[in-house]
Coordinates of C-alpha atoms (C1' of nucleotides) in Angstrom, one line a residue:
Chain A
X1 CA 20.0 5.6 50.4
X2 CA 17.1 8.2 50.3
X3 CA 14.7 7.4 47.4
X4 CA 14.1 10.8 45.7
X5 CA 11.5 10.3 43.1
X6 CA 8.8 9.8 45.6
X7 CA 7.3 11.0 48.8
X8 CA 5.1 10.5 52.1
X9 CA 2.7 12.8 53.2
X10 CA 1.9 12.5 57.0
X11 CA -1.0 14.4 58.6
X12 CA -1.3 14.1 62.3
X13 CA -2.0 16.4 64.8
X14 CA 0.3 14.7 67.4
X15 CA 3.8 16.0 67.3
X16 CA 5.3 12.8 68.6
X17 CA 3.5 10.6 66.2
X18 CA 4.7 12.7 63.4
X19 CA 8.2 12.5 64.9
X20 CA 8.0 8.7 65.2
X21 CA 6.6 8.4 61.7
X22 CA 9.3 10.5 60.1
X23 CA 12.0 8.5 61.9
X24 CA 10.4 5.2 60.7
X25 CA 10.2 6.3 57.1
X26 CA 13.6 7.7 57.3
X27 CA 15.2 4.4 58.4
X28 CA 13.5 3.1 55.5
X29 CA 15.2 5.5 52.9
X30 CA 11.8 7.4 52.3
X31 CA 11.4 11.3 52.1
X32 CA 8.5 12.3 54.3
X33 CA 6.7 15.8 54.9
X34 CA 4.5 16.3 57.9
X35 CA 1.5 18.4 58.5
X36 CA -0.3 19.1 61.7
X37 CA -3.7 19.6 60.4
X38 CA -5.8 18.8 57.4
X39 CA -5.8 22.8 56.5
X40 CA -2.0 22.9 56.6
X41 CA -1.8 19.8 54.2
X42 CA -4.5 21.1 51.8
X43 CA -2.8 24.7 51.4
X44 CA 0.6 23.1 51.1
X45 CA 2.6 23.1 47.7
X46 CA 3.2 19.6 47.2
X47 CA 5.8 18.0 44.7
X48 CA 4.2 16.6 41.7
X49 CA 5.6 12.7 42.3
X50 CA 4.2 9.5 43.2
X51 CA 3.1 9.7 46.9
X52 CA 1.3 8.3 49.6
X53 CA -1.0 10.3 52.2
X54 CA -0.9 8.8 55.7
X55 CA -3.8 10.5 57.4
X56 CA -4.9 10.4 60.9
X57 CA -8.6 9.8 61.1
X58 CA -8.8 12.3 64.1
X59 CA -7.8 15.6 63.2
X60 CA -8.5 19.1 64.9
X61 CA -10.0 20.9 62.3
X62 CA -11.4 18.5 59.4
X63 CA -12.1 14.7 60.1
X64 CA -9.8 12.6 57.9
X65 CA -12.4 10.7 56.2
X66 CA -14.0 14.2 55.3
X67 CA -10.8 15.3 54.1
X68 CA -10.9 12.1 51.9
X69 CA -14.1 12.9 50.3
X70 CA -13.1 16.5 49.6
X71 CA -10.1 15.6 47.8
X72 CA -11.6 12.6 45.9
X73 CA -12.6 15.1 43.1
X74 CA -9.4 15.8 41.9
X75 CA -6.0 14.0 41.6
X76 CA -4.4 12.9 45.1
X77 CA -2.4 10.3 46.3
X78 CA -3.5 7.0 47.9
X79 CA -4.6 7.2 51.5
X80 CA -3.4 5.1 54.2
X81 CA -5.5 5.9 57.2
X82 CA -4.2 5.5 60.9
X83 CA -6.2 6.0 63.9
X84 CA -6.3 5.8 67.7
X85 CA -10.1 5.5 68.1
X86 CA -11.2 3.7 65.1
X87 CA -14.7 1.9 64.2
X88 CA -15.8 -0.5 61.7
X89 CA -18.3 1.8 59.9
X90 CA -15.4 4.3 59.5
X91 CA -13.0 1.5 58.3
X92 CA -15.5 0.3 55.9
X93 CA -16.3 3.8 54.5
X94 CA -12.6 4.6 54.1
X95 CA -11.7 1.7 52.1
X96 CA -15.0 1.7 50.2
X97 CA -13.6 5.3 49.0
X98 CA -10.5 4.0 47.9
X99 CA -8.3 3.7 51.0
X100 CA -5.1 1.5 50.5
X101 CA -5.6 0.7 54.2
X102 CA -6.8 1.6 57.8
X103 CA -4.5 1.0 60.6
X104 CA -5.4 1.2 64.3
X105 CA -2.9 2.2 66.7
X106 CA -0.6 0.5 67.8
X107 CA 0.2 -0.9 64.4
X108 CA 3.2 -2.8 63.5
X109 CA 5.8 -0.7 61.5
X110 CA 5.8 -3.6 58.8
X111 CA 2.1 -3.1 58.1
X112 CA 2.4 0.5 57.8
X113 CA 5.4 0.3 55.4
X114 CA 3.6 -2.3 53.3
X115 CA 0.7 -0.4 53.1
X116 CA 2.9 2.8 52.1
X117 CA 4.6 0.6 49.6
X118 CA 1.3 -0.6 48.0
X119 CA 0.1 3.0 47.8
X120 CA 3.2 4.3 46.0
X121 CA 3.0 1.4 43.4
X122 CA -0.7 2.2 42.9
X123 CA -0.2 6.1 42.7
X124 CA 2.8 5.3 40.0
X125 CA 0.3 3.4 37.9
X126 CA -2.2 5.9 38.1
X127 CA 0.1 8.7 37.6
X128 CA 1.5 6.8 34.5
X129 CA -2.1 6.2 33.3
X130 CA -3.1 9.7 33.7
X131 CA -0.3 10.9 32.0
X132 CA -1.1 9.1 29.0
X133 CA -4.6 10.1 29.1
X134 CA -3.5 13.7 29.1
X135 CA -1.5 13.3 26.3
X136 CA -4.5 11.8 24.2
X137 CA -6.5 14.7 25.8
X138 CA -4.5 17.3 24.7
X139 CA -4.1 16.1 21.2
X140 CA -7.8 15.9 21.1
X141 CA -7.7 19.6 22.0
X142 CA -6.0 20.3 19.0
X143 CA -8.6 19.0 16.5
X144 CA -10.8 21.3 14.7
X145 CA -14.4 21.6 15.5
X146 CA -15.2 19.7 12.4
X147 CA -12.3 17.1 12.7
X148 CA -14.1 16.4 16.1
X149 CA -17.3 15.6 14.5
X150 CA -15.5 13.5 12.0
X151 CA -13.7 11.3 14.7
X152 CA -16.8 9.6 16.2
X153 CA -18.4 8.7 12.7
X154 CA -15.2 7.1 11.6
X155 CA -14.6 5.1 14.7
X156 CA -18.0 4.0 14.4
X157 CA -17.1 2.0 11.5
X158 CA -18.9 4.3 8.8
X159 CA -17.6 4.2 5.3
X160 CA -16.0 7.7 4.3
X161 CA -19.2 7.8 1.8
X162 CA -21.6 7.4 4.8
X163 CA -19.8 9.6 7.0
X164 CA -19.6 12.4 4.5
X165 CA -23.3 12.1 3.8
X166 CA -23.9 12.4 7.4
X167 CA -22.3 15.8 7.7
X168 CA -23.7 16.7 4.4
X169 CA -20.0 17.1 2.8
X170 CA -18.1 15.7 0.3
X171 CA -16.4 12.3 0.3
X172 CA -13.2 14.0 -0.4
X173 CA -13.5 16.6 2.4
X174 CA -14.3 13.9 5.0
X175 CA -11.1 12.0 3.8
X176 CA -9.0 15.1 4.5
X177 CA -10.8 15.7 7.8
X178 CA -10.1 12.1 8.7
X179 CA -6.4 12.1 7.5
X180 CA -5.9 15.2 9.7
X181 CA -7.5 13.3 12.6
X182 CA -5.1 10.4 12.2
X183 CA -2.3 12.6 12.3
X184 CA -3.1 14.9 15.1
X185 CA -4.2 12.1 17.3
X186 CA -0.9 10.1 16.2
X187 CA -2.7 7.2 15.0
X188 CA -0.7 4.8 13.2
X189 CA -4.0 2.9 11.9
X190 CA -7.6 3.0 12.1
X191 CA -7.5 0.2 14.8
X192 CA -5.0 2.6 16.6
X193 CA -7.6 5.4 16.5
X194 CA -10.6 3.2 17.5
X195 CA -8.6 2.3 20.7
X196 CA -7.7 6.0 21.1
X197 CA -11.2 7.0 20.9
X198 CA -12.2 4.2 23.6
X199 CA -9.9 5.5 26.0
X200 CA -11.1 9.1 25.3
X201 CA -14.7 7.8 25.7
X202 CA -15.8 8.9 22.5
X203 CA -19.2 7.8 21.8
X204 CA -20.1 5.6 18.9
X205 CA -22.7 7.2 16.7
X206 CA -24.3 4.7 14.9
X207 CA -22.3 1.8 13.8
X208 CA -22.9 0.2 10.3
X209 CA -24.7 -2.2 12.4
X210 CA -24.9 -1.5 16.1
X211 CA -21.9 -2.4 18.3
X212 CA -21.9 -6.2 18.0
X213 CA -25.5 -6.8 18.6
X214 CA -24.6 -10.0 20.6
X215 CA -27.9 -11.6 18.8
Chain B
X1 CA -45.3 -8.6 45.9
X2 CA -42.6 -10.9 46.1
X3 CA -39.8 -10.0 43.7
X4 CA -39.0 -13.3 41.8
X5 CA -36.0 -12.8 39.6
X6 CA -33.4 -12.2 42.5
X7 CA -32.7 -14.0 45.6
X8 CA -30.8 -13.2 49.0
X9 CA -28.4 -16.0 50.2
X10 CA -28.3 -16.1 54.3
X11 CA -25.6 -17.9 55.6
X12 CA -25.6 -17.7 59.7
X13 CA -25.4 -20.3 62.2
X14 CA -27.8 -18.8 64.7
X15 CA -31.4 -20.1 64.0
X16 CA -33.1 -17.0 65.7
X17 CA -31.1 -14.7 63.2
X18 CA -31.8 -16.6 60.1
X19 CA -35.4 -16.4 61.4
X20 CA -35.3 -12.8 61.8
X21 CA -33.6 -11.9 58.5
X22 CA -36.0 -14.1 56.7
X23 CA -38.6 -12.4 58.1
X24 CA -37.2 -9.0 57.7
X25 CA -36.6 -9.8 53.7
X26 CA -40.1 -11.3 53.2
X27 CA -41.5 -8.1 54.6
X28 CA -39.6 -6.0 51.8
X29 CA -40.8 -8.6 49.3
X30 CA -37.5 -10.4 48.9
X31 CA -37.1 -14.2 48.5
X32 CA -34.5 -15.6 50.7
X33 CA -32.9 -18.9 51.2
X34 CA -31.0 -19.8 54.4
X35 CA -28.2 -22.0 55.4
X36 CA -26.8 -22.6 58.8
X37 CA -23.0 -23.2 57.7
X38 CA -20.6 -22.5 54.9
X39 CA -20.3 -25.9 53.6
X40 CA -24.2 -26.3 53.3
X41 CA -24.1 -22.9 51.3
X42 CA -21.4 -24.0 49.2
X43 CA -22.8 -27.5 48.2
X44 CA -26.2 -26.1 47.7
X45 CA -27.7 -25.8 44.3
X46 CA -28.5 -22.1 43.8
X47 CA -30.5 -20.6 41.1
X48 CA -28.5 -18.5 38.5
X49 CA -30.2 -15.0 39.0
X50 CA -29.1 -11.8 40.5
X51 CA -28.3 -12.5 43.9
X52 CA -26.6 -11.5 47.4
X53 CA -25.1 -13.3 49.9
X54 CA -25.4 -12.2 53.5
X55 CA -22.7 -13.7 55.4
X56 CA -22.1 -14.3 59.1
X57 CA -18.2 -13.9 59.6
X58 CA -18.3 -16.2 62.5
X59 CA -19.4 -19.8 61.3
X60 CA -19.0 -23.1 62.8
X61 CA -17.0 -24.5 60.0
X62 CA -15.3 -22.0 58.0
X63 CA -14.5 -18.5 58.7
X64 CA -16.6 -16.0 56.5
X65 CA -13.9 -14.1 55.3
X66 CA -12.1 -17.5 54.2
X67 CA -15.2 -18.3 52.7
X68 CA -15.0 -15.1 50.7
X69 CA -11.5 -15.9 49.5
X70 CA -12.7 -19.5 48.6
X71 CA -15.3 -18.3 46.1
X72 CA -13.3 -15.5 45.1
X73 CA -12.1 -17.5 42.1
X74 CA -15.4 -18.2 40.2
X75 CA -18.7 -16.4 40.0
X76 CA -20.5 -15.5 43.3
X77 CA -22.8 -13.0 44.3
X78 CA -21.7 -9.8 46.0
X79 CA -21.2 -10.3 49.9
X80 CA -22.9 -8.4 52.8
X81 CA -20.9 -9.1 55.9
X82 CA -22.6 -9.1 59.3
X83 CA -20.8 -10.0 62.7
X84 CA -21.2 -9.9 65.9
X85 CA -17.6 -9.5 67.0
X86 CA -16.0 -7.6 64.5
X87 CA -12.8 -5.9 64.3
X88 CA -11.3 -3.5 62.0
X89 CA -8.8 -5.5 60.1
X90 CA -11.4 -8.0 59.2
X91 CA -13.5 -5.3 58.0
X92 CA -10.9 -3.9 56.1
X93 CA -9.9 -7.1 54.4
X94 CA -13.5 -7.9 53.7
X95 CA -14.1 -4.4 51.8
X96 CA -10.8 -4.7 50.1
X97 CA -11.7 -8.0 48.6
X98 CA -15.1 -6.7 47.3
X99 CA -17.6 -7.1 49.9
X100 CA -20.4 -4.6 49.4
X101 CA -20.8 -3.8 53.1
X102 CA -19.6 -5.0 56.5
X103 CA -22.2 -4.7 59.4
X104 CA -21.7 -5.2 63.1
X105 CA -24.9 -6.5 65.1
X106 CA -26.9 -4.6 66.1
X107 CA -27.3 -3.0 62.9
X108 CA -30.2 -0.9 61.7
X109 CA -32.6 -2.9 59.4
X110 CA -32.4 0.0 56.7
X111 CA -28.6 -0.4 56.6
X112 CA -28.9 -4.0 55.8
X113 CA -31.8 -3.5 53.4
X114 CA -29.5 -0.9 51.5
X115 CA -26.7 -2.9 51.2
X116 CA -28.7 -5.6 49.7
X117 CA -30.1 -3.5 46.9
X118 CA -26.8 -2.1 46.1
X119 CA -25.3 -5.7 46.2
X120 CA -28.1 -7.0 43.9
X121 CA -27.8 -3.9 41.8
X122 CA -24.1 -4.7 41.5
X123 CA -24.7 -8.2 40.6
X124 CA -27.0 -7.4 38.0
X125 CA -24.5 -5.3 36.0
X126 CA -21.8 -7.8 36.7
X127 CA -23.9 -10.5 35.3
X128 CA -25.1 -8.5 32.4
X129 CA -21.5 -7.8 31.5
X130 CA -20.4 -11.5 32.3
X131 CA -23.0 -12.5 29.6
X132 CA -21.9 -10.1 26.9
X133 CA -18.5 -11.2 27.5
X134 CA -19.4 -14.8 27.4
X135 CA -21.4 -14.3 24.0
X136 CA -17.9 -12.9 22.7
X137 CA -15.9 -15.8 24.0
X138 CA -17.9 -18.4 22.7
X139 CA -17.8 -16.7 19.1
X140 CA -14.1 -16.5 19.6
X141 CA -14.1 -20.3 20.3
X142 CA -15.8 -21.0 17.1
X143 CA -12.8 -19.5 15.2
X144 CA -10.3 -22.0 13.7
X145 CA -6.7 -21.8 14.7
X146 CA -5.7 -19.7 11.5
X147 CA -8.3 -17.4 12.1
X148 CA -7.2 -16.8 15.8
X149 CA -3.8 -15.8 14.5
X150 CA -5.3 -13.6 11.9
X151 CA -7.4 -11.9 14.4
X152 CA -4.7 -9.8 16.3
X153 CA -2.7 -9.1 13.2
X154 CA -5.8 -7.3 11.7
X155 CA -6.7 -5.3 14.9
X156 CA -3.3 -4.3 15.2
X157 CA -3.7 -2.1 12.4
X158 CA -1.7 -4.1 9.7
X159 CA -2.5 -4.0 6.0
X160 CA -3.9 -7.4 4.7
X161 CA -0.6 -7.5 2.6
X162 CA 1.5 -7.1 5.9
X163 CA -0.4 -9.3 7.9
X164 CA -0.4 -12.2 5.0
X165 CA 3.5 -11.6 4.8
X166 CA 3.7 -12.3 8.9
X167 CA 1.9 -15.7 8.4
X168 CA 3.4 -16.6 5.2
X169 CA 0.4 -16.6 3.4
X170 CA -1.1 -15.1 0.3
X171 CA -2.8 -11.7 0.7
X172 CA -6.0 -13.4 -0.8
X173 CA -6.1 -16.0 1.7
X174 CA -5.6 -13.7 4.4
X175 CA -8.7 -11.9 3.1
X176 CA -10.8 -14.8 3.5
X177 CA -9.7 -15.6 7.0
X178 CA -10.4 -11.9 7.7
X179 CA -13.6 -12.0 6.3
X180 CA -14.5 -15.2 8.1
X181 CA -13.2 -13.8 11.5
X182 CA -15.7 -10.8 11.1
X183 CA -18.6 -12.9 10.3
X184 CA -18.0 -15.3 13.3
X185 CA -17.6 -12.4 15.8
X186 CA -20.4 -10.7 14.2
X187 CA -18.5 -7.5 13.9
X188 CA -20.3 -4.9 11.7
X189 CA -16.8 -3.0 10.9
X190 CA -13.0 -3.4 11.5
X191 CA -13.7 -0.6 14.2
X192 CA -16.3 -3.2 15.7
X193 CA -13.7 -5.9 15.6
X194 CA -11.1 -3.8 17.3
X195 CA -13.7 -3.0 20.1
X196 CA -14.5 -6.8 20.5
X197 CA -10.8 -7.6 20.3
X198 CA -10.1 -5.1 23.4
X199 CA -12.8 -6.6 25.3
X200 CA -11.3 -10.1 24.7
X201 CA -8.1 -8.8 25.8
X202 CA -6.8 -9.9 22.7
X203 CA -3.1 -8.6 22.5
X204 CA -1.9 -6.1 19.9
X205 CA 1.1 -7.9 17.9
X206 CA 3.2 -4.9 16.2
X207 CA 1.1 -2.2 15.1
X208 CA 2.0 -0.6 11.8
X209 CA 3.7 2.1 14.5
X210 CA 3.5 0.8 18.1
X211 CA 0.2 1.9 19.9
X212 CA 0.0 5.6 20.1
X213 CA 3.7 6.0 20.9
X214 CA 2.5 9.0 22.8
X215 CA 5.7 10.9 21.9
Chain C
dA1 C1' -5.5 45.4 4.7
dC2 C1' -3.2 41.3 4.7
dG3 C1' -2.1 36.7 6.6
dC4 C1' -3.8 32.5 8.4
dA5 C1' -6.5 28.8 9.6
dA6 C1' -10.9 26.3 8.8
dT7 C1' -13.8 24.9 5.8
dG8 C1' -15.2 23.3 1.3
dC9 C1' -15.1 21.2 -3.5
dA10 C1' -13.1 18.6 -8.0
dT11 C1' -10.0 15.6 -10.4
dG12 C1' -7.1 12.1 -11.2
dG13 C1' -4.3 8.1 -10.2
dA14 C1' -2.1 4.5 -7.1
dT15 C1' -3.1 1.4 -3.5
dT16 C1' -6.1 -1.2 -0.9
dT17 C1' -10.0 -3.8 0.3
dC18 C1' -14.1 -6.5 -1.0
dC19 C1' -16.0 -9.9 -3.2
dA20 C1' -17.0 -14.2 -6.6
dT21 C1' -15.4 -18.0 -9.1
dA22 C1' -12.4 -22.1 -9.7
dG23 C1' -9.5 -25.4 -7.9
dG24 C1' -5.9 -28.2 -4.9
dT25 C1' -4.3 -30.4 -0.5
dG26 C1' -4.4 -32.8 3.8
dC27 C1' -7.1 -34.7 7.9
dG28 C1' -10.5 -36.9 10.6
dC29 C1' -14.7 -39.1 10.8
dA30 C1' -18.9 -42.0 9.6
Chain D
dT1 C1' -14.1 -44.8 0.8
dG2 C1' -16.8 -40.6 0.7
dC3 C1' -17.8 -36.1 2.9
dG4 C1' -16.7 -32.1 5.2
dC5 C1' -13.6 -28.8 6.8
dA6 C1' -9.5 -26.2 7.4
dC7 C1' -6.2 -24.4 4.5
dC8 C1' -4.1 -22.8 0.6
dT9 C1' -3.7 -20.6 -4.5
dA10 C1' -4.8 -17.7 -8.6
dT11 C1' -7.4 -14.4 -11.4
dG12 C1' -10.4 -10.4 -12.1
dG13 C1' -13.5 -6.7 -11.5
dA14 C1' -15.9 -3.4 -8.3
dA15 C1' -15.7 -0.5 -4.3
dA16 C1' -13.2 2.0 -1.0
dT17 C1' -9.3 4.4 0.7
dC18 C1' -5.1 7.0 0.3
dC19 C1' -2.9 11.1 -1.6
dA20 C1' -1.8 15.2 -4.3
dT21 C1' -2.3 19.3 -6.8
dG22 C1' -5.3 23.3 -7.3
dC23 C1' -8.6 26.6 -5.9
dA24 C1' -12.5 29.6 -3.5
dT25 C1' -14.9 31.2 0.8
dT26 C1' -15.5 32.7 5.5
dG27 C1' -13.8 34.6 9.8
dC28 C1' -10.2 36.1 13.1
dG29 C1' -6.5 38.6 14.4
dT30 C1' -2.7 41.9 13.7

DNA sequence: ACGCAATGCATGGATTTCCATAGGTGCGCA
DNA sequence: TGCGCACCTATGGAAATCCATGCATTGCGT
């Protein structure tokens, strides 16, 4: 059976390698899409599902490691490098920058398959994490400017009274903002809101007594 | 000037290498301690300050990579591997397991020095993080069994009333426990306590409406 | 011109939290 | 045996939070 909720991208300039890898993956029930160069990969429209990128280091247009750096900014699938003429500095750099593995040809099929599985598992987790964060960020965008001012004060542990004073508004008004924030952020409790704020990396302004002074 | 609040451990079986590295580090104002084998390094009493371990992969008693795995459990300084006969799989494994760098002889002095600096900076941060966590953990140990039951309920966002019901005690008693927890954990506010609990990885039991349902 | 969203204020009551005081039980250790 | 500690309860008042109702101003887009 062909697993359909995940995919493997293969970027290699050698037609025979592409063919061989395609067959290997197919025999393991995995869907693969091949590209002959980095630019083809970049410009292609890729499905938005858990994936893995098998990347040859030596490509005609862009070096595999450079491609890795280029796509490092945005969201991209974990990379498994393969190479015919690898050197240690390259492998070190690749792994340091997050590559899942760095295999030298010839490699054992089992090693590649294992690396791909690890990569896809990793991508699944990363994507689910991203999705959750995305929801939170979207909710944060729904806040009004004032509410965005209230949030950090509240999660800093200030009393409503103190937070209101900081903003120069009445305590009642702050309570309303606070309540709206809780609702829009879908926080079940203050504790919840604090954890959400943590994930959104909202800075704490000036805790009632700075964050666990550790004294 | 010799920097005295940090140190570099060198483990290499070649006397000349040890000598050369010692001199190199000395010329950069860094204190170094050399060992001729892994077991010597392991059994040595090492100062508890920011450090870096320069580790030869090929050692007479234990393989450098195996040593890395052995000490992976506990706290140990970041490792910079050096080797005369390195291979790619070794380098990949080393970096995957957290090594800062993997240099093949001959390497440029500047590369080693750069790696050492990076390693020590990393160790500094790791140590400071560990120290903070250590303080929190110590405080947690000061809690009584009951207080340790109260903490997760409180940071889950339950009302005192609800938490008290869960424990089958009166609301007043729970308030007292809660208060003691706040004091012992040195939390300035509930928000603070939530963040502290996060760092201690205290599980949330059953939020008033499960943790940001993300619906 | 009108509606709507955002911001603001006030009052009042129900609920919850915070804190202090007073007291009781059981357990371990000097 | 006596002391301390953890644990439990009850009462009562002060402070803070939660919530609803009612209303005013500003600014933006239709």
